[in-house]
Amino acid sequence: VFCLHVALMVCAMAGSSRPGKLTDRIWRSKAIRAIIASISIAVLCNERCEGFSVGISGRVGWIAPSPLQLQFAQTSQKCRVQRRAAEEPAEQDETESSESVWWLEPLNISQPETPASAGATVMPLFPLEGAFMPFTEHELSIFEPRYRKLYNDILFSGARRFVVPAIQEVSENDTQLAEVGVVFYLEDLQDVSEESDDEIKYVCTHRVIGRVRLLKVLNPAAWEDRSAYLRAEVEPYEDDDEEWVNTTQEEAEVIFQLQRVARKQDELNVAQIDIEIDCNSSFARAEGLWSLAASWADYYEYLLSEREQLLDQDMEQAYWKYDEDDNDDTDDVEFVEMDEDDEFDDGYMLEPENYEEVYETIDMDKLPQPLQKDMIRLQNQYQEEADMLDGERTEFVQLLLQSKSHRARLEILRKAFVDEERRLAARKAVLDAVREIKQSADDVK
């Protein structure tokens, strides 16, 4: 704006033998001042299209732009974004992809088996739900015929390796595999078919030795008919950075944030992740960031277990609240506990003082209609929350696996800790508010 003023003065002075008076007349002209004001507003909106304004005094504040300013600002911002996208398409794509989980196209069960490309690396697939991190160990029990064959094949070939990608059901007939999976190396195998009457063939221990990127599933139809295990073309998936990259500050921030979460957990008297465990956020393969991330992924299991316990309590309380309203329809209702062999006991009624006892299921057919609706509502609510937690864990694990630098993984871990601290803080605020309400009610009484 200052430059525009100077330019206008120069032009005026250059075209007049009496620059002083002509310049005065120009500045006093309402039309000229309106033009300058319009240009000034346009420039300000262009640079601060979100309403952010810096005054001459240096103070910073938020202003409410007019509709004309907003229209100009949105158009200008759109042009800048389009220009940036045209100049840096690769960088923008990389940023977007790093913030979402990569999934292959749903398995096409009608597609015939295709041969592998020349020179391609083909590995067996064992899709599993769960959290599997590099440099961790896992035990699997093998009972399906197709996976019995998988183990026989990798033992016979001597490879002792297979890929475990994450899996998600996008619809009843559509299944997707994660694009980045981990490589399991078979450390030990025990044949337990005699002890289990052939219900379980092998009990195996594995070490996760790395990551691969799935390029193409060769036999997707096998997923539906279970005639064989899946096979896919893969390529190694490795980090771009090196161990010598200095991330000391970022590692310290991650541990500091974890300590803040632990303090919040202690305040709420809930399960805590042990900050004294022998692992850290370093690049080290053993007891480093991957081990810390695996421990955090296990924390999601605790959150799910906690929600299951709340569901049990809510359902019991809903039943007894209905029973206290003198509803005779609940006389035949039984809370059924499952024994170790998954066979139903005769069942027993839980008294209100026995809320601590955990039951596995309720005989819903014997519930009266109003109570059935309450129970179904609670179960649906639990399922939504469980799906959300499972999705958060899958996203957390897969973003870590997709990242190609230690620094990027540190940021993912730090963000997960920040989000959990906020969740715990919100929970504490709610509990404190409820406690104050109860205290006020008691004081009134």
Short mmCIF file of C-alpha atoms in Angstrom, two decimals:
data_model
loop_
_atom_site.label_atom_id
_atom_site.label_comp_id
_atom_site.label_asym_id
_atom_site.label_seq_id
_atom_site.Cartn_x
_atom_site.Cartn_y
_atom_site.Cartn_z
CA VAL A 1 0.00 0.00 0.00
CA PHE A 2 2.86 2.39 0.83
CA CYS A 3 4.46 1.61 -2.54
CA LEU A 4 1.19 2.42 -4.31
CA HIS A 5 1.02 5.77 -2.56
CA VAL A 6 4.61 6.61 -3.52
CA ALA A 7 4.01 5.56 -7.14
CA LEU A 8 0.92 7.74 -7.35
CA MET A 9 2.82 10.73 -5.97
CA VAL A 10 5.67 10.22 -8.43
CA CYS A 11 3.27 10.01 -11.37
CA ALA A 12 1.45 13.13 -10.22
CA MET A 13 4.67 15.09 -9.73
CA ALA A 14 6.01 13.99 -13.11
CA GLY A 15 2.92 15.28 -14.92
CA SER A 16 2.63 18.71 -13.28
CA SER A 17 4.70 21.84 -13.14
CA ARG A 18 3.15 22.61 -9.78
CA PRO A 19 3.44 19.20 -8.11
CA GLY A 20 2.56 20.35 -4.64
CA LYS A 21 -0.91 21.74 -5.39
CA LEU A 22 -1.72 19.01 -7.93
CA THR A 23 -0.73 16.36 -5.45
CA ASP A 24 -2.92 17.98 -2.81
CA ARG A 25 -5.87 17.97 -5.19
CA ILE A 26 -5.24 14.28 -5.97
CA TRP A 27 -5.19 13.33 -2.29
CA ARG A 28 -8.34 15.36 -1.60
CA SER A 29 -10.23 13.68 -4.45
CA LYS A 30 -12.81 11.24 -3.07
CA ALA A 31 -12.55 9.04 -6.19
CA ILE A 32 -8.79 8.66 -5.84
CA ARG A 33 -9.06 7.91 -2.13
CA ALA A 34 -11.76 5.31 -2.85
CA ILE A 35 -9.55 3.62 -5.44
CA ILE A 36 -6.60 3.55 -3.04
CA ALA A 37 -8.80 2.23 -0.24
CA SER A 38 -10.16 -0.52 -2.50
CA ILE A 39 -6.65 -1.54 -3.55
CA SER A 40 -5.54 -1.53 0.10
CA ILE A 41 -8.44 -3.76 1.15
CA ALA A 42 -7.72 -6.12 -1.74
CA VAL A 43 -4.05 -6.41 -0.81
CA LEU A 44 -4.85 -6.96 2.86
CA CYS A 45 -7.46 -9.62 2.04
CA ASN A 46 -5.09 -11.31 -0.36
CA GLU A 47 -2.40 -11.64 2.28
CA ARG A 48 -4.65 -12.30 5.28
CA CYS A 49 -7.62 -14.08 3.74
CA GLU A 50 -8.50 -15.80 6.97
CA GLY A 51 -9.19 -12.54 8.73
CA PHE A 52 -5.82 -12.19 10.41
CA SER A 53 -4.67 -8.60 10.70
CA VAL A 54 -1.49 -6.97 11.94
CA GLY A 55 -1.84 -3.33 12.92
CA ILE A 56 0.77 -0.56 12.58
CA SER A 57 1.36 -0.72 16.31
CA GLY A 58 2.43 -4.37 15.95
CA ARG A 59 -0.54 -5.79 17.81
CA VAL A 60 -2.10 -8.93 16.42
CA GLY A 61 -5.85 -9.52 16.28
CA TRP A 62 -8.72 -11.19 14.45
CA ILE A 63 -11.08 -9.08 12.35
CA ALA A 64 -14.38 -9.99 10.71
CA PRO A 65 -13.95 -9.54 6.93
CA SER A 66 -16.83 -8.18 4.85
CA PRO A 67 -18.59 -10.41 2.26
CA LEU A 68 -16.71 -8.60 -0.54
CA GLN A 69 -13.39 -9.17 1.20
CA LEU A 70 -14.22 -12.84 1.79
CA GLN A 71 -15.14 -13.38 -1.85
CA PHE A 72 -11.92 -11.76 -3.01
CA ALA A 73 -9.88 -13.65 -0.42
CA GLN A 74 -11.39 -17.05 -1.28
CA THR A 75 -10.80 -16.49 -5.00
CA SER A 76 -7.24 -15.38 -4.39
CA GLN A 77 -6.54 -18.28 -2.03
CA LYS A 78 -8.00 -20.74 -4.56
CA CYS A 79 -5.72 -19.39 -7.27
CA ARG A 80 -2.67 -19.68 -5.02
CA VAL A 81 -3.56 -23.27 -4.08
CA GLN A 82 -4.07 -24.25 -7.72
CA ARG A 83 -0.80 -22.60 -8.71
CA ARG A 84 1.03 -24.35 -5.86
CA ALA A 85 -0.52 -27.69 -6.82
CA ALA A 86 0.62 -27.25 -10.42
CA GLU A 87 4.15 -26.35 -9.34
CA GLU A 88 4.58 -29.03 -6.63
CA PRO A 89 2.26 -31.99 -7.39
CA ALA A 90 4.59 -34.66 -6.07
CA GLU A 91 5.14 -32.98 -2.71
CA GLN A 92 1.41 -32.44 -2.19
CA ASP A 93 0.60 -36.08 -2.97
CA GLU A 94 3.24 -37.26 -0.53
CA THR A 95 1.81 -35.06 2.24
CA GLU A 96 -1.74 -36.31 1.70
CA SER A 97 -0.75 -39.96 1.50
CA SER A 98 1.27 -39.79 4.71
CA GLU A 99 -1.85 -38.83 6.65
CA SER A 100 -4.02 -41.78 5.58
CA VAL A 101 -3.71 -45.55 5.54
CA TRP A 102 -2.85 -47.12 2.22
CA TRP A 103 -5.17 -49.98 1.23
CA LEU A 104 -5.10 -52.12 -1.88
CA GLU A 105 -8.21 -52.37 -4.01
CA PRO A 106 -10.77 -54.85 -2.60
CA LEU A 107 -9.92 -58.45 -3.44
CA ASN A 108 -11.60 -59.44 -6.69
CA ILE A 109 -12.82 -62.95 -5.92
CA SER A 110 -13.92 -63.49 -9.52
CA GLN A 111 -10.46 -62.77 -10.92
CA PRO A 112 -8.54 -65.87 -12.10
CA GLU A 113 -5.06 -66.49 -10.81
CA THR A 114 -2.42 -64.47 -12.66
CA PRO A 115 1.24 -65.44 -13.13
CA ALA A 116 3.94 -63.43 -11.42
CA SER A 117 5.90 -60.85 -13.39
CA ALA A 118 9.37 -61.77 -14.56
CA GLY A 119 11.90 -61.27 -11.79
CA ALA A 120 9.25 -60.33 -9.20
CA THR A 121 9.52 -61.38 -5.56
CA VAL A 122 6.50 -63.48 -4.55
CA MET A 123 5.70 -64.21 -0.89
CA PRO A 124 2.87 -65.98 0.96
CA LEU A 125 0.30 -63.79 2.75
CA PHE A 126 -1.27 -64.40 6.15
CA PRO A 127 -3.70 -61.47 6.68
CA LEU A 128 -4.37 -60.80 10.35
CA GLU A 129 -6.02 -58.20 12.53
CA GLY A 130 -3.83 -56.83 15.27
CA ALA A 131 -0.73 -54.75 15.88
CA PHE A 132 2.52 -56.17 14.53
CA MET A 133 5.65 -54.03 14.66
CA PRO A 134 9.14 -54.67 13.29
CA PHE A 135 11.60 -56.29 15.71
CA THR A 136 8.86 -57.75 17.93
CA GLU A 137 7.99 -61.41 18.59
CA HIS A 138 4.62 -63.16 18.22
CA GLU A 139 3.11 -66.60 18.67
CA LEU A 140 0.43 -68.03 16.38
CA SER A 141 -1.71 -71.18 16.60
CA ILE A 142 -2.32 -72.70 13.18
CA PHE A 143 -5.46 -74.74 12.46
CA GLU A 144 -6.86 -73.77 9.02
CA PRO A 145 -5.86 -76.20 6.23
CA ARG A 146 -4.62 -73.44 3.92
CA TYR A 147 -2.25 -72.08 6.56
CA ARG A 148 -1.09 -75.55 7.52
CA LYS A 149 0.00 -75.80 3.89
CA LEU A 150 1.66 -72.37 4.10
CA TYR A 151 3.89 -73.54 6.95
CA ASN A 152 4.65 -76.80 5.22
CA ASP A 153 5.71 -74.87 2.10
CA ILE A 154 7.97 -72.35 3.85
CA LEU A 155 9.61 -75.16 5.83
CA PHE A 156 10.15 -77.25 2.71
CA SER A 157 11.58 -74.31 0.74
CA GLY A 158 13.70 -73.12 3.66
CA ALA A 159 12.43 -69.55 3.31
CA ARG A 160 10.65 -69.55 6.70
CA ARG A 161 9.12 -66.17 5.79
CA PHE A 162 5.67 -64.81 5.00
CA VAL A 163 3.93 -61.42 4.96
CA VAL A 164 1.29 -60.33 7.48
CA PRO A 165 -0.78 -57.42 6.12
CA ALA A 166 -3.59 -55.74 8.03
CA ILE A 167 -7.10 -56.51 6.83
CA GLN A 168 -10.41 -54.64 6.83
CA GLU A 169 -13.92 -55.54 5.72
CA VAL A 170 -15.29 -52.60 3.74
CA SER A 171 -18.56 -54.43 3.07
CA GLU A 172 -20.03 -57.90 3.37
CA ASN A 173 -18.30 -59.07 0.18
CA ASP A 174 -15.36 -56.67 -0.07
CA THR A 175 -12.08 -57.19 1.77
CA GLN A 176 -9.04 -54.97 1.59
CA LEU A 177 -5.43 -55.63 2.51
CA ALA A 178 -3.04 -52.97 3.73
CA GLU A 179 -0.47 -51.96 1.15
CA VAL A 180 2.41 -52.14 3.65
CA GLY A 181 2.82 -55.29 5.75
CA VAL A 182 5.41 -56.88 8.01
CA VAL A 183 7.55 -59.94 7.36
CA PHE A 184 7.28 -62.80 9.87
CA TYR A 185 10.28 -65.11 10.23
CA LEU A 186 9.51 -68.54 11.69
CA GLU A 187 11.73 -69.12 14.71
CA ASP A 188 10.20 -72.27 16.18
CA LEU A 189 7.36 -74.66 15.36
CA GLN A 190 5.70 -77.25 17.57
CA ASP A 191 3.34 -79.89 16.19
CA VAL A 192 0.52 -80.18 18.74
CA SER A 193 -1.98 -82.09 16.62
CA GLU A 194 -1.97 -85.12 18.94
CA GLU A 195 -2.48 -83.08 22.10
CA SER A 196 -5.33 -81.07 20.52
CA ASP A 197 -7.02 -83.92 18.61
CA ASP A 198 -5.89 -82.16 15.44
CA GLU A 199 -7.92 -79.05 16.19
CA ILE A 200 -4.62 -77.14 16.19
CA LYS A 201 -1.77 -78.30 14.02
CA TYR A 202 1.12 -76.00 14.91
CA VAL A 203 2.06 -73.54 17.64
CA CYS A 204 4.68 -71.22 16.16
CA THR A 205 6.88 -68.40 17.39
CA HIS A 206 7.98 -65.65 15.00
CA ARG A 207 10.21 -62.65 14.80
CA VAL A 208 9.19 -59.63 12.70
CA ILE A 209 12.23 -58.85 10.58
CA GLY A 210 11.08 -56.04 8.29
CA ARG A 211 8.47 -54.47 6.04
CA VAL A 212 7.38 -54.96 2.44
CA ARG A 213 5.02 -53.22 0.06
CA LEU A 214 2.37 -55.34 -1.64
CA LEU A 215 2.22 -54.71 -5.39
CA LYS A 216 -0.31 -57.26 -6.63
CA VAL A 217 -2.24 -60.21 -5.17
CA LEU A 218 -1.90 -63.10 -7.61
CA ASN A 219 -4.79 -65.34 -6.49
CA PRO A 220 -7.51 -63.18 -4.88
CA ALA A 221 -10.23 -65.80 -5.46
CA ALA A 222 -8.54 -68.08 -2.92
CA TRP A 223 -9.60 -65.72 -0.16
CA GLU A 224 -13.26 -66.56 -0.72
CA ASP A 225 -13.09 -70.32 -1.31
CA ARG A 226 -10.23 -70.86 1.19
CA SER A 227 -8.66 -73.34 -1.21
CA ALA A 228 -5.18 -71.92 -0.71
CA TYR A 229 -3.30 -69.12 1.01
CA LEU A 230 -2.89 -65.81 -0.81
CA ARG A 231 0.31 -64.96 -2.64
CA ALA A 232 1.48 -61.51 -3.73
CA GLU A 233 4.25 -59.70 -5.54
CA VAL A 234 6.13 -57.56 -3.04
CA GLU A 235 9.07 -55.19 -2.83
CA PRO A 236 11.22 -54.19 0.16
CA TYR A 237 10.02 -51.16 2.11
CA GLU A 238 12.86 -49.44 3.93
CA ASP A 239 13.66 -46.11 5.56
CA ASP A 240 15.08 -43.18 3.64
CA ASP A 241 17.04 -41.75 6.57
CA GLU A 242 20.01 -43.25 8.36
CA GLU A 243 20.79 -44.05 11.99
CA TRP A 244 23.15 -41.08 12.28
CA VAL A 245 20.32 -38.54 11.80
CA ASN A 246 20.11 -36.52 15.03
CA THR A 247 16.60 -36.80 16.51
CA THR A 248 17.55 -36.39 20.16
CA GLN A 249 15.20 -33.46 20.73
CA GLU A 250 12.22 -35.20 19.11
CA GLU A 251 12.87 -38.36 21.14
CA ALA A 252 12.94 -36.33 24.36
CA GLU A 253 9.63 -34.67 23.42
CA VAL A 254 7.99 -38.07 22.88
CA ILE A 255 9.08 -39.36 26.29
CA PHE A 256 8.01 -36.07 27.94
CA GLN A 257 4.56 -36.36 26.38
CA LEU A 258 4.30 -39.98 27.49
CA GLN A 259 5.07 -38.90 31.05
CA ARG A 260 2.23 -36.36 30.86
CA VAL A 261 -0.14 -39.13 29.80
CA ALA A 262 1.05 -41.31 32.68
CA ARG A 263 0.32 -38.50 35.17
CA LYS A 264 -3.20 -38.11 33.78
CA GLN A 265 -3.73 -41.87 34.05
CA ASP A 266 -2.55 -41.75 37.65
CA GLU A 267 -4.97 -38.92 38.46
CA LEU A 268 -7.87 -40.97 37.09
CA ASN A 269 -6.65 -44.18 38.73
CA VAL A 270 -6.76 -46.12 35.45
CA ALA A 271 -4.30 -48.56 33.91
CA GLN A 272 -1.00 -46.94 33.03
CA ILE A 273 1.65 -47.64 30.48
CA ASP A 274 4.84 -48.20 32.44
CA ILE A 275 7.19 -45.31 31.70
CA GLU A 276 9.97 -47.18 33.51
CA ILE A 277 9.94 -50.05 30.99
CA ASP A 278 13.27 -50.81 29.39
CA CYS A 279 12.51 -49.13 26.08
CA ASN A 280 12.70 -45.66 24.64
CA SER A 281 11.97 -43.75 21.46
CA SER A 282 15.43 -44.19 19.93
CA PHE A 283 16.33 -45.65 16.54
CA ALA A 284 17.51 -48.84 18.24
CA ARG A 285 15.93 -51.98 16.85
CA ALA A 286 15.74 -53.70 20.23
CA GLU A 287 13.79 -51.83 22.92
CA GLY A 288 13.60 -48.70 20.79
CA LEU A 289 10.73 -46.81 19.18
CA TRP A 290 9.15 -49.91 17.66
CA SER A 291 8.93 -51.58 21.08
CA LEU A 292 7.44 -48.43 22.60
CA ALA A 293 4.92 -48.23 19.76
CA ALA A 294 3.99 -51.89 20.27
CA SER A 295 3.33 -51.21 23.95
CA TRP A 296 1.11 -48.28 23.01
CA ALA A 297 -0.80 -50.43 20.51
CA ASP A 298 -1.46 -52.88 23.37
CA TYR A 299 -2.91 -49.95 25.33
CA TYR A 300 -5.79 -49.88 22.84
CA GLU A 301 -6.62 -53.42 23.98
CA TYR A 302 -6.93 -52.11 27.53
CA LEU A 303 -9.26 -49.33 26.38
CA LEU A 304 -11.44 -51.91 24.64
CA SER A 305 -11.47 -54.16 27.71
CA GLU A 306 -12.41 -51.16 29.86
CA ARG A 307 -15.32 -50.39 27.56
CA GLU A 308 -16.51 -54.02 27.76
CA GLN A 309 -16.61 -53.78 31.55
CA LEU A 310 -18.63 -50.58 31.33
CA LEU A 311 -21.04 -52.32 28.99
CA ASP A 312 -21.50 -55.13 31.51
CA GLN A 313 -22.24 -52.63 34.27
CA ASP A 314 -24.60 -50.56 32.12
CA MET A 315 -26.58 -53.63 31.05
CA GLU A 316 -26.88 -54.93 34.59
CA GLN A 317 -27.98 -51.55 35.88
CA ALA A 318 -30.51 -51.22 33.05
CA TYR A 319 -31.98 -54.58 34.04
CA TRP A 320 -32.21 -53.84 37.73
CA LYS A 321 -33.63 -50.38 37.10
CA TYR A 322 -36.34 -51.99 35.01
CA ASP A 323 -36.91 -54.64 37.69
CA GLU A 324 -37.25 -52.01 40.43
CA ASP A 325 -40.20 -50.52 38.54
CA ASP A 326 -42.20 -53.65 39.56
CA ASN A 327 -42.12 -55.20 36.13
CA ASP A 328 -43.06 -58.85 36.56
CA ASP A 329 -41.87 -59.59 33.02
CA THR A 330 -38.30 -59.86 34.31
CA ASP A 331 -38.97 -62.79 36.64
CA ASP A 332 -37.77 -65.32 34.07
CA VAL A 333 -34.75 -63.34 32.88
CA GLU A 334 -31.39 -65.02 33.40
CA PHE A 335 -27.90 -63.61 33.18
CA VAL A 336 -25.96 -66.48 31.66
CA GLU A 337 -22.29 -67.09 32.35
CA MET A 338 -20.13 -69.05 29.90
CA ASP A 339 -17.85 -71.77 31.23
CA GLU A 340 -14.41 -72.59 29.86
CA ASP A 341 -15.83 -75.05 27.31
CA ASP A 342 -18.27 -72.43 25.94
CA GLU A 343 -21.23 -74.42 27.23
CA PHE A 344 -24.10 -72.75 29.05
CA ASP A 345 -24.50 -73.29 32.75
CA ASP A 346 -27.95 -73.45 34.26
CA GLY A 347 -27.64 -69.70 34.72
CA TYR A 348 -28.03 -67.57 37.78
CA MET A 349 -29.54 -64.26 38.71
CA LEU A 350 -27.19 -61.46 39.61
CA GLU A 351 -28.27 -59.50 42.65
CA PRO A 352 -27.75 -55.72 42.58
CA GLU A 353 -24.91 -55.97 45.08
CA ASN A 354 -23.12 -58.45 42.79
CA TYR A 355 -22.39 -55.94 40.00
CA GLU A 356 -18.72 -56.86 40.24
CA GLU A 357 -19.41 -60.32 38.83
CA VAL A 358 -18.80 -60.42 35.10
CA TYR A 359 -21.17 -62.25 32.79
CA GLU A 360 -20.53 -63.10 29.18
CA THR A 361 -23.98 -62.86 27.61
CA ILE A 362 -27.66 -62.34 28.33
CA ASP A 363 -30.52 -64.53 27.16
CA MET A 364 -32.11 -61.72 25.14
CA ASP A 365 -35.14 -63.80 24.12
CA LYS A 366 -36.43 -63.74 27.68
CA LEU A 367 -36.22 -59.97 28.05
CA PRO A 368 -39.39 -57.86 27.78
CA GLN A 369 -39.54 -55.58 24.74
CA PRO A 370 -38.70 -52.25 26.46
CA LEU A 371 -35.69 -53.83 28.18
CA GLN A 372 -34.59 -55.52 24.96
CA LYS A 373 -34.49 -52.12 23.25
CA ASP A 374 -32.32 -50.70 26.03
CA MET A 375 -29.95 -53.68 25.86
CA ILE A 376 -29.68 -53.50 22.08
CA ARG A 377 -29.03 -49.75 22.27
CA LEU A 378 -26.20 -50.32 24.76
CA GLN A 379 -24.71 -53.10 22.64
CA ASN A 380 -24.85 -50.97 19.49
CA GLN A 381 -23.24 -48.08 21.33
CA TYR A 382 -20.48 -50.37 22.55
CA GLN A 383 -19.92 -51.76 19.05
CA GLU A 384 -19.57 -48.26 17.60
CA GLU A 385 -17.00 -47.34 20.23
CA ALA A 386 -15.16 -50.64 19.77
CA ASP A 387 -15.01 -50.13 15.99
CA MET A 388 -13.70 -46.61 16.55
CA LEU A 389 -10.95 -47.85 18.89
CA ASP A 390 -10.03 -50.64 16.50
CA GLY A 391 -9.87 -48.16 13.64
CA GLU A 392 -7.67 -45.81 15.64
CA ARG A 393 -5.28 -48.64 16.50
CA THR A 394 -5.13 -49.81 12.88
CA GLU A 395 -4.46 -46.27 11.68
CA PHE A 396 -1.76 -45.76 14.32
CA VAL A 397 0.04 -49.00 13.41
CA GLN A 398 -0.25 -48.58 9.65
CA LEU A 399 0.93 -44.97 9.64
CA LEU A 400 4.01 -46.10 11.54
CA LEU A 401 4.62 -48.92 9.07
CA GLN A 402 4.13 -46.57 6.10
CA SER A 403 6.53 -43.95 7.42
CA LYS A 404 10.01 -44.02 5.94
CA SER A 405 11.92 -42.05 8.54
CA HIS A 406 12.54 -42.24 12.26
CA ARG A 407 11.59 -38.58 12.64
CA ALA A 408 8.20 -39.17 11.00
CA ARG A 409 7.47 -42.06 13.36
CA LEU A 410 8.41 -39.93 16.35
CA GLU A 411 5.83 -37.34 15.28
CA ILE A 412 3.14 -40.03 14.87
CA LEU A 413 3.89 -41.36 18.34
CA ARG A 414 3.95 -37.89 19.89
CA LYS A 415 0.60 -37.03 18.32
CA ALA A 416 -0.93 -40.26 19.66
CA PHE A 417 0.23 -39.34 23.18
CA VAL A 418 -1.13 -35.78 22.83
CA ASP A 419 -4.53 -37.09 21.70
CA GLU A 420 -4.70 -39.50 24.62
CA GLU A 421 -3.77 -36.78 27.12
CA ARG A 422 -6.63 -34.65 25.78
CA ARG A 423 -9.04 -37.57 26.01
CA LEU A 424 -8.06 -38.24 29.61
CA ALA A 425 -8.29 -34.53 30.46
CA ALA A 426 -11.83 -34.39 29.02
CA ARG A 427 -12.78 -37.49 30.99
CA LYS A 428 -11.43 -35.98 34.19
CA ALA A 429 -13.36 -32.77 33.57
CA VAL A 430 -16.60 -34.71 33.16
CA LEU A 431 -15.99 -36.74 36.31
CA ASP A 432 -15.17 -33.59 38.28
CA ALA A 433 -18.36 -31.91 37.05
CA VAL A 434 -20.48 -34.93 38.02
CA ARG A 435 -18.80 -35.03 41.41
CA GLU A 436 -19.57 -31.35 42.00
CA ILE A 437 -23.21 -31.84 41.01
CA LYS A 438 -23.57 -34.73 43.42
CA GLN A 439 -21.88 -32.73 46.16
CA SER A 440 -24.24 -29.80 45.57
CA ALA A 441 -27.22 -32.12 45.72
CA ASP A 442 -25.98 -33.62 49.00
CA ASP A 443 -25.46 -30.14 50.44
CA VAL A 444 -29.05 -29.21 49.58
CA LYS A 445 -30.33 -32.31 51.34
#
